[in-house]
mmCIF file of C-alpha atoms in Angstrom:
data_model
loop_
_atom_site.group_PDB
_atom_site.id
_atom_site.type_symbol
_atom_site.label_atom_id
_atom_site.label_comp_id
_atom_site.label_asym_id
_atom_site.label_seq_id
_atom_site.Cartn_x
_atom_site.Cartn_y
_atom_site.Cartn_z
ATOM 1 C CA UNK A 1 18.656 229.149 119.691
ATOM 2 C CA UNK A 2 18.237 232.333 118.259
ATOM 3 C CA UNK A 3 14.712 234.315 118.824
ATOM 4 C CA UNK A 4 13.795 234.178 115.350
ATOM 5 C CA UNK A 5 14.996 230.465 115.224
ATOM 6 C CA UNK A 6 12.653 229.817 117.956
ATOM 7 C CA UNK A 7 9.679 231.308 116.567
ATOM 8 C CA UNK A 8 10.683 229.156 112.938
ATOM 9 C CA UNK A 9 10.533 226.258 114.989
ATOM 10 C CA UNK A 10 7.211 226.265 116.508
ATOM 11 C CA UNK A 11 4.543 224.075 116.082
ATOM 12 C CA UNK A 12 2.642 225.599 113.540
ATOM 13 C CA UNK A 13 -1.140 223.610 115.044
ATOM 14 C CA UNK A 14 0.236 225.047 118.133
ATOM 15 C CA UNK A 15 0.377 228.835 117.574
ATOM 16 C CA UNK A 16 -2.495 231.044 118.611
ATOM 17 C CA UNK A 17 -3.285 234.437 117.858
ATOM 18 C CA UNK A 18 -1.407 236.976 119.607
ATOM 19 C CA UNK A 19 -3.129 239.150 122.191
ATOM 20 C CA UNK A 20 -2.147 243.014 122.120
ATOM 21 C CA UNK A 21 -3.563 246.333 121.472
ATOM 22 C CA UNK A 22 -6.038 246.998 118.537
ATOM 23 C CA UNK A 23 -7.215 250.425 117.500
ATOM 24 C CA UNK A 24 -10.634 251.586 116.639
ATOM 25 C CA UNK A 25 -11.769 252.550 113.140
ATOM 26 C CA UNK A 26 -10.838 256.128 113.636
ATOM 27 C CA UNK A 27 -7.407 255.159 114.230
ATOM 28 C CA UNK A 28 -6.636 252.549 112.274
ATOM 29 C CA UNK A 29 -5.959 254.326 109.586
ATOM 30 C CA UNK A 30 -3.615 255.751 106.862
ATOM 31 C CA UNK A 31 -4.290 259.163 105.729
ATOM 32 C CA UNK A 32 -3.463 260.221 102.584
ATOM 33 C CA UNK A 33 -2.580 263.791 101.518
ATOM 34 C CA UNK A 34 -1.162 265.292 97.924
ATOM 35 C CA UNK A 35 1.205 267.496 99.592
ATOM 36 C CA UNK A 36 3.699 266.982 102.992
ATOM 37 C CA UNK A 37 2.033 268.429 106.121
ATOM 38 C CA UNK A 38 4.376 267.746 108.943
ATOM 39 C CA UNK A 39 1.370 268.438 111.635
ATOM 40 C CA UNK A 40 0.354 265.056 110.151
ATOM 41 C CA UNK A 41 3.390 263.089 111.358
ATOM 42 C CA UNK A 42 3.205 264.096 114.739
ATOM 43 C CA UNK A 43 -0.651 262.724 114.851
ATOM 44 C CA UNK A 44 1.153 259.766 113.866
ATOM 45 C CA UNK A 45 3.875 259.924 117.038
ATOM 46 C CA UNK A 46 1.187 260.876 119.515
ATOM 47 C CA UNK A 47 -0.451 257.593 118.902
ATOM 48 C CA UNK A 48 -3.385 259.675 117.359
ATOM 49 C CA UNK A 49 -3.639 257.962 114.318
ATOM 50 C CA UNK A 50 -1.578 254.629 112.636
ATOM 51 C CA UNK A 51 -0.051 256.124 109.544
ATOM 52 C CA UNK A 52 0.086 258.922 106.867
ATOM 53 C CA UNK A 53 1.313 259.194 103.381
ATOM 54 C CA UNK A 54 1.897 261.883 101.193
ATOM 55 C CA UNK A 55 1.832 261.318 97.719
ATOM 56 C CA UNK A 56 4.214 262.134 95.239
ATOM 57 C CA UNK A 57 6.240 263.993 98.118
ATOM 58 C CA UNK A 58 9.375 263.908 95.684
ATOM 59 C CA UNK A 59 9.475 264.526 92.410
ATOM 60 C CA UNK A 60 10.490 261.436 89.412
ATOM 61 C CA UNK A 61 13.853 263.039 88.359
ATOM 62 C CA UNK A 62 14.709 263.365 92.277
ATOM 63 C CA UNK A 63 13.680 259.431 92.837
ATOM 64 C CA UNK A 64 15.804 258.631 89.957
ATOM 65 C CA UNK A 65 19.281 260.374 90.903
ATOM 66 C CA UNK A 66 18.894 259.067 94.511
ATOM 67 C CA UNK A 67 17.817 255.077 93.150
ATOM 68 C CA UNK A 68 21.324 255.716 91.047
ATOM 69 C CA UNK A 69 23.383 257.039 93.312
ATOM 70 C CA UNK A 70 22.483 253.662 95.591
ATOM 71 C CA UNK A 71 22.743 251.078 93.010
ATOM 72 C CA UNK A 72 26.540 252.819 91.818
ATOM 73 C CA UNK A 73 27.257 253.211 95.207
ATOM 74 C CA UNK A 74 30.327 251.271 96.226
ATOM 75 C CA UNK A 75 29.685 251.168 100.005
ATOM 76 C CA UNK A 76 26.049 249.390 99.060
ATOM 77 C CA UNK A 77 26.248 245.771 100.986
ATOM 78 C CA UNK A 78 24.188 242.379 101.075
ATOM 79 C CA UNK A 79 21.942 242.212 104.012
ATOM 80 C CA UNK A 80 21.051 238.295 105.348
ATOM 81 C CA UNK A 81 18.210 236.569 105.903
ATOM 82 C CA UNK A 82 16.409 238.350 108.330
ATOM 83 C CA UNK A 83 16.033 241.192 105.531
ATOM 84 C CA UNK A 84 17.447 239.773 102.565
ATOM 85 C CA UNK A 85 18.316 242.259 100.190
ATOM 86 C CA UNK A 86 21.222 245.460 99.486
ATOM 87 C CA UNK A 87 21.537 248.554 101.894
ATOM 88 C CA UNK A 88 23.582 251.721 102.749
ATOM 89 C CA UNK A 89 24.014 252.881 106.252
ATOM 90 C CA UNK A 90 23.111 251.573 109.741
ATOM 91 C CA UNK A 91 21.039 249.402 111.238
ATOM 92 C CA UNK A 92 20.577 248.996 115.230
ATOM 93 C CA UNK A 93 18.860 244.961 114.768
ATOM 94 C CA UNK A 94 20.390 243.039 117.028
ATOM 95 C CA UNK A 95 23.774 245.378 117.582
ATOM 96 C CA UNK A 96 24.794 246.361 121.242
ATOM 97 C CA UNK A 97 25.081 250.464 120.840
ATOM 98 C CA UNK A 98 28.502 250.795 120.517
ATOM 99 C CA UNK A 99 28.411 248.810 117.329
ATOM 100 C CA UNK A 100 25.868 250.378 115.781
ATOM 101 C CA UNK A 101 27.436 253.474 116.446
ATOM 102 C CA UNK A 102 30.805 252.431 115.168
ATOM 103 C CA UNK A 103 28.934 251.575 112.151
ATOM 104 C CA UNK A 104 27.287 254.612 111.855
ATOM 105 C CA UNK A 105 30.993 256.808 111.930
ATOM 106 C CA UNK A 106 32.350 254.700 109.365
ATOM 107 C CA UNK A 107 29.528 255.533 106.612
ATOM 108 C CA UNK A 108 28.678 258.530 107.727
ATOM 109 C CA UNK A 109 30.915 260.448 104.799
ATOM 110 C CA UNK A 110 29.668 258.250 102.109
ATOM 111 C CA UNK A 111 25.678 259.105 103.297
ATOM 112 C CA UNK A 112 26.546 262.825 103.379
ATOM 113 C CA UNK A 113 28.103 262.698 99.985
ATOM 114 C CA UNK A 114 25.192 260.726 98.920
ATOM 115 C CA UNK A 115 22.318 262.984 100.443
ATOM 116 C CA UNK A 116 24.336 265.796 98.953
ATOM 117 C CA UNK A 117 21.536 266.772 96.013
ATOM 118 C CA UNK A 118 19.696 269.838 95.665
ATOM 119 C CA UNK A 119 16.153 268.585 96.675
ATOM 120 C CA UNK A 120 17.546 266.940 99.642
ATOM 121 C CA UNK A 121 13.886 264.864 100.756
ATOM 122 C CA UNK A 122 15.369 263.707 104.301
ATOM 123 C CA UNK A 123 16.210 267.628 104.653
ATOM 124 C CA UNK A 124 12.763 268.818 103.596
ATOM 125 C CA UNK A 125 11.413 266.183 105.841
ATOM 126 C CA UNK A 126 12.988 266.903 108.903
ATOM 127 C CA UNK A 127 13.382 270.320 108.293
ATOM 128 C CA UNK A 128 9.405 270.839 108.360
ATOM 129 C CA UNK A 129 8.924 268.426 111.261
ATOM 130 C CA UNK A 130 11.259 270.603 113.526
ATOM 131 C CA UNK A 131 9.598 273.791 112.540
ATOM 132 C CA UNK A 132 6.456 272.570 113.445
ATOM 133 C CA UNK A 133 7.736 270.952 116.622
ATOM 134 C CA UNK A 134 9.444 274.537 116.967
ATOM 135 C CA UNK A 135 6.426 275.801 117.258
ATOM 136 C CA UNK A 136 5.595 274.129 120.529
ATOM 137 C CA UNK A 137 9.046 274.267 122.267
ATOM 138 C CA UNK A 138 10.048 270.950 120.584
ATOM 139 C CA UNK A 139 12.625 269.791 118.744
ATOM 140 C CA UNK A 140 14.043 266.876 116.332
ATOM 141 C CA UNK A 141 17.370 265.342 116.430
ATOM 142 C CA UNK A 142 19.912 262.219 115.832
ATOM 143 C CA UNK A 143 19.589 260.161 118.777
ATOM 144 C CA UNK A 144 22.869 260.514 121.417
ATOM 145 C CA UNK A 145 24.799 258.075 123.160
ATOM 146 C CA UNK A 146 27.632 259.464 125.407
ATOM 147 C CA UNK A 147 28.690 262.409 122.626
ATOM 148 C CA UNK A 148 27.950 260.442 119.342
ATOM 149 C CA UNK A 149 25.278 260.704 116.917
ATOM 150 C CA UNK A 150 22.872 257.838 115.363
ATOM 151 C CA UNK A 151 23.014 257.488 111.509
ATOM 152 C CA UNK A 152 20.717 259.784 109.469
ATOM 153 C CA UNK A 153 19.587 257.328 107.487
ATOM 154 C CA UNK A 154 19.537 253.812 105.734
ATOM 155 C CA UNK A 155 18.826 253.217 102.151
ATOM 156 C CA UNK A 156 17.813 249.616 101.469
ATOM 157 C CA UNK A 157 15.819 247.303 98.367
ATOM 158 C CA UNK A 158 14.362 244.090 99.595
ATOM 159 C CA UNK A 159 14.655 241.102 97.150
ATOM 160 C CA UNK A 160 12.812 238.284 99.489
ATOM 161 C CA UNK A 161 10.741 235.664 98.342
ATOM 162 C CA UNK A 162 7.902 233.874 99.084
ATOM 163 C CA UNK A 163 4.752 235.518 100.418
ATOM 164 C CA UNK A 164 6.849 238.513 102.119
ATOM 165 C CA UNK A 165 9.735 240.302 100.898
ATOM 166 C CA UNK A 166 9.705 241.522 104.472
ATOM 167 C CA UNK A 167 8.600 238.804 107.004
ATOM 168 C CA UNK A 168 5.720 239.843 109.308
ATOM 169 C CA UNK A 169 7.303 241.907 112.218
ATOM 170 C CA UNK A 170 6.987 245.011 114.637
ATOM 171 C CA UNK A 171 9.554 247.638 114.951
ATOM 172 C CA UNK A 172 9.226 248.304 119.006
ATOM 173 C CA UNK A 173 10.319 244.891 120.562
ATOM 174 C CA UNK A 174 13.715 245.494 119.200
ATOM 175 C CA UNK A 175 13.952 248.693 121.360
ATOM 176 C CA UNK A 176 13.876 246.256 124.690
ATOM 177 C CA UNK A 177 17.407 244.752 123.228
ATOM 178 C CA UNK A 178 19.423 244.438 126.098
ATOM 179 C CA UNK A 179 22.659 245.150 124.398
ATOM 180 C CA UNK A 180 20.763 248.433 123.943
ATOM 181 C CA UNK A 181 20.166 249.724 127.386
ATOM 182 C CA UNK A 182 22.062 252.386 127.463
ATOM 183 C CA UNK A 183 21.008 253.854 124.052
ATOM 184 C CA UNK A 184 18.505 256.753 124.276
ATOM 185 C CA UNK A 185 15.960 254.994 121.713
ATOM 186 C CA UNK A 186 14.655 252.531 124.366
ATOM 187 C CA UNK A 187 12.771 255.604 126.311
ATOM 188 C CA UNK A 188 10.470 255.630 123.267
ATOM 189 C CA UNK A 189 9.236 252.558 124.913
ATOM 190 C CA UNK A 190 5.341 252.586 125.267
ATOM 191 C CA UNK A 191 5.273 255.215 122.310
ATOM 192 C CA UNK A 192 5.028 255.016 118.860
ATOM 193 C CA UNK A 193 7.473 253.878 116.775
ATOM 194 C CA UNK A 194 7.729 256.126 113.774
ATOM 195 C CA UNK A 195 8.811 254.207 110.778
ATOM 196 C CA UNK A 196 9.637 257.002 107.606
ATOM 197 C CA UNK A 197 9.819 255.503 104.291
ATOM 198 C CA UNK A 198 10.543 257.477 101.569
ATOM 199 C CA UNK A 199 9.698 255.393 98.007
ATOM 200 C CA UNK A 200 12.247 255.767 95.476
ATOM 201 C CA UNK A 201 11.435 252.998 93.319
ATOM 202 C CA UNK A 202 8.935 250.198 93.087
ATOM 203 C CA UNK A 203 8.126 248.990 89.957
ATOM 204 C CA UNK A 204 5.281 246.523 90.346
ATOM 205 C CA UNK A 205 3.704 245.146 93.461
ATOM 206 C CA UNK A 206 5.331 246.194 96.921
ATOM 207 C CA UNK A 207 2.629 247.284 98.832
ATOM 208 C CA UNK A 208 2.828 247.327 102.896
ATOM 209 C CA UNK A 209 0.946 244.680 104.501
ATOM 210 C CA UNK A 210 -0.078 246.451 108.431
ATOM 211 C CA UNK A 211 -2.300 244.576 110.474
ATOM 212 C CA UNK A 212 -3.992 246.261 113.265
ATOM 213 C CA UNK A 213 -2.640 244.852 116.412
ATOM 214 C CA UNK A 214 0.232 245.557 118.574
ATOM 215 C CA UNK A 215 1.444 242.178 120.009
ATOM 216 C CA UNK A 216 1.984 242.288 124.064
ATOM 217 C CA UNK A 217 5.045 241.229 125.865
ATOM 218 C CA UNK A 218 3.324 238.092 126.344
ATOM 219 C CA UNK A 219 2.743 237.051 122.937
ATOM 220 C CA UNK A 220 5.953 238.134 122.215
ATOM 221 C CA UNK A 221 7.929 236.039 124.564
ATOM 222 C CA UNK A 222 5.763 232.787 123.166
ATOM 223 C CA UNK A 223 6.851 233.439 119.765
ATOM 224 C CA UNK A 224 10.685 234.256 120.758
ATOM 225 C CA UNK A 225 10.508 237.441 119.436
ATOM 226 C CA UNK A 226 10.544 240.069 122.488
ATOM 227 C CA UNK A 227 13.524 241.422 121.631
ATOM 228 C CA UNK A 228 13.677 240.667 117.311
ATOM 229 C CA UNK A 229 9.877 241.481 116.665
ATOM 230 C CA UNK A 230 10.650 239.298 113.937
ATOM 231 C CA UNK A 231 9.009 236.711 112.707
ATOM 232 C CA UNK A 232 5.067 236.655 113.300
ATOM 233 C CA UNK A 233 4.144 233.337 111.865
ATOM 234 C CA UNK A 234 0.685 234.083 109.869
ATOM 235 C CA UNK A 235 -1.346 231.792 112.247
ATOM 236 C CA UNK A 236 -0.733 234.160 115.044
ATOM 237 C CA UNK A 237 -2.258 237.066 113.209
ATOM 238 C CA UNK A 238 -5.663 235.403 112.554
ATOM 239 C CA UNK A 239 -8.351 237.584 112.899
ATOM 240 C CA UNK A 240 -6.851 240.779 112.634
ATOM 241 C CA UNK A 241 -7.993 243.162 110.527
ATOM 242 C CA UNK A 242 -5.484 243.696 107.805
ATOM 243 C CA UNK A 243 -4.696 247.018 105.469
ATOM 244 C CA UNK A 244 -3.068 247.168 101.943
ATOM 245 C CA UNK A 245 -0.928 250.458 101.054
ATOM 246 C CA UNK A 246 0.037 251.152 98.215
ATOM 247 C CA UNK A 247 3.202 253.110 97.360
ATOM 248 C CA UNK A 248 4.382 254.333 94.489
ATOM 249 C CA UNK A 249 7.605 256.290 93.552
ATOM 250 C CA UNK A 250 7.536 259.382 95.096
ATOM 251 C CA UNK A 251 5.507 258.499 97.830
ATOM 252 C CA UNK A 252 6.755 259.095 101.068
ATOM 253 C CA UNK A 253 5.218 257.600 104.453
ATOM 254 C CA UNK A 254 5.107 257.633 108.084
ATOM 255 C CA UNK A 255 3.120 254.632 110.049
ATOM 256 C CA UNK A 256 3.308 253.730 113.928
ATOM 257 C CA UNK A 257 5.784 250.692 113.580
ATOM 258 C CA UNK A 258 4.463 248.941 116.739
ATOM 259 C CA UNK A 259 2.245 247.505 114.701
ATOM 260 C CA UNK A 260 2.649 244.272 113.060
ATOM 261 C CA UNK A 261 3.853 244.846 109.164
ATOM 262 C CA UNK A 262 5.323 243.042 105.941
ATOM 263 C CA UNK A 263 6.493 244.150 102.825
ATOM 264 C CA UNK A 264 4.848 242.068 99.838
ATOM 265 C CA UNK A 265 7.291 241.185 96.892
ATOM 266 C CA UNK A 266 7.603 242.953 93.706
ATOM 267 C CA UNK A 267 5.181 240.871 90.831
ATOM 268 C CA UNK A 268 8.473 240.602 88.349
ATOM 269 C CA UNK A 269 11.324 239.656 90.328
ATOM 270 C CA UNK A 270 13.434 242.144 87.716
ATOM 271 C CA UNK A 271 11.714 245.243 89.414
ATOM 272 C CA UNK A 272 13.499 246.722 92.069
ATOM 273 C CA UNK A 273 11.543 248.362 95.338
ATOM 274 C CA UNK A 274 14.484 251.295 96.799
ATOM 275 C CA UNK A 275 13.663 253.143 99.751
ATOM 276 C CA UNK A 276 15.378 255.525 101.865
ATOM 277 C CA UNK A 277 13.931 254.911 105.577
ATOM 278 C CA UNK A 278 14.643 256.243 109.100
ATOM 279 C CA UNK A 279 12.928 255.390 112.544
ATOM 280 C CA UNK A 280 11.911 258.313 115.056
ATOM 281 C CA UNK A 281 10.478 258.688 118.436
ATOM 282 C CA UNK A 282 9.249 260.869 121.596
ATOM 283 C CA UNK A 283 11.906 260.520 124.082
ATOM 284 C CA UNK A 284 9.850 262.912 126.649
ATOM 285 C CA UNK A 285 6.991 265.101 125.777
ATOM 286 C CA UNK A 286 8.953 267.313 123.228
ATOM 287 C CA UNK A 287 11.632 265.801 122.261
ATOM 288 C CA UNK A 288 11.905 263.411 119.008
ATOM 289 C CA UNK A 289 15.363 261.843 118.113
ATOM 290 C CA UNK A 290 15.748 259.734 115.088
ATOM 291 C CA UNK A 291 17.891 256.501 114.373
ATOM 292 C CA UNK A 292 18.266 254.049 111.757
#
C-alpha cells in the first residue's frame, strides 16, 4: 500500500491532529509588496518569515503569451491523481534521481524554447535573487547530481475537484525520498522549502489555503505520508490557524512549503488557474539550488 493509499484509508474517528512546529504571529505571515524585492525571498528561506507576494510582478500581455504558449504546447501532458491536471517539465514526486533527471534532459529544449520571450519572469526572478545573494558571497543555481542539471522549471493548471484542487500537503517530506539520497535537494532538510509560483492565469477562485503548522516526522509516519507529504486528511489539521491568499494574474509568490497547503478550485470549472512554479533551497549557508 502506497503512502497516500494509507493515509486514504484511515479511520477518519481515528485521526488526531498532527503535532509539529507553529510560528508566532510575526511569522506567520505573507507579506505583500507592489513591486519584486528579492531581499524579501531570502527572509522567506531563512525561516524569517512564511511567505511573500509581489503583486502584479508580470505584466497582463506577458501572462497571456506564456498561458498560450502552454495550452499550444505539444509537449503539455496529463498529470494523475495525486495532482490531477496538465503540466510541462519535471517533477521529482516520487522519482528516484536518475529519472527525474532523465526527464528533465528530454524537455529541457522545449522549456528553453518556451521561456524564450522578451520579459523572461523566471530570468528576472532569479536574476535579482543571485545579485542580492551576490552581495553576500552567495549564489543561486540548478541543483547537481553527478554533472547534470535539475529542470528550470514546471508549468502546470490544476483541474481537481472537490474541496481542493490541490489536496492538503507539505513540500519537505518528499525531500526524505529514499530513491532520492543521493540528490543534492535532500541537504535542504531542516530548512525551508521555497515554493515560487508565478500566476499566469486564474480566473475565479484559486486562492492558497496555508495552515500554520509544520507536521513532525511523527505525525507524518501515522498518516503514511513521510516521504509523499501528501494527503493531510482535514481532521488532522484541526485547530490550526488557517490563511487565505489570494492570487491574481500577475502575481508572483514565494511561501516556506514545509508548511501544510492546498490549492482551492476555480468557482466555474471553465476557468483555468496556469502557473509556472519552481522549488528552491539553502544547501549550506550560501548556497541556494533550485529544482522542480
Amino acid at each position: 500500500m502506497s503512502s497516500t493509499s494509507a493515509a486514504a484509508t484511515l479511520d477518519a474517528a481515528s485521526i488526531k491532529p498532527v503535532t509539529g512546529w507553529s510560528g508566532d504571529a510575526d511569522y506567520f505571515v505573507v507579506r505583500e509588496y507592489q513591486a519584486f524585492e528579492p531581499e524579501a525571498v531570502l527572509d522567506v528561506l531563512r525561516g524569517k518569515v512564511a511567505g511573500v507576494i509581489f503583486r502584479g510582478m508580470i505584466k497582463p500581455e506577458d501572462c497571456a503569451e506564456l498561458a498560450n504558449r502552454f495550452w499550444n504546447n505539444p509537449n503539455r501532458q496529463t498529470r494523475g491523481v495525486e495532482a490531477p491536471g496538465y503540466y510541462m517539465g519535471a517533477y521529482t514526486w516520487q522519482k528516484p534521481t536518475a529519472q527525474y533527471l532523465d526527464e528533465t534532459e528530454q524537455i529541457a529544449a522545449a522549456l528553453d524554447e518556451y521561456l524564450d520571450v522578451p520579459n523572461n519572469p523566471l530570468a528576472t526572478f532569479y536574476g535579482g535573487l543571485a545579485d542580492v545573494l551576490a552581495k553576500e558571497g552567495g549564489t543561486v543555481r540548478l541543483a547537481q547530481h553527478e554533472g547534470r542539471q535539475g529542470c528550470r522549471a514546471l508549468l502546470r493548471s490544476w483541474h481537481g475537484q472537490g474541496e481542493y484542487a490541490l489536496a492538503p500537503h507539505d513540500d519537505n517530506s518528499q525531500l526524505t525520498q529514499p530513491g532520492q539520497v543521493d540528490f543534492e535537494i535532500q541537504k535542504v532538510g531542516s530548512r525551508p522549502t521555497g515554493a515560487l509560483n508565478i500566476c499566469l492565469e486564474n480566473g475565479n477562485g484559486g486562492r492558497l489555503a496555508y495552515w500554520n503548522i509544520q507536521a513532525d516526522v511523527a505525525s507524518k509516519t501515522a498518516l503514511g505520508v513521510e516521504y509523499t507529504g501528501s494527503p493531510y486528511p482535514m481532521a488532522s489539521l484541526e485547530g490550526f490557524e488557517m490563511k487565505w491568499v489570494e492570487v491574481n494574474a500577475g502575481d508572483v509568490y514565494v511561501f516556506n512549503g514545509n508548511h501544510v497547503h492546498a490549492v482551492e478550485p476555480n468557482t466555474d470549472p471553465s476557468l483555468r488557474r496556469t502557473t509556472l512554479a519552481g522549488m528552491m533551497g539553502f544547501i549550506d549557508d550560501r548556497t541556494v539550488v533550485t529544482w522542480t
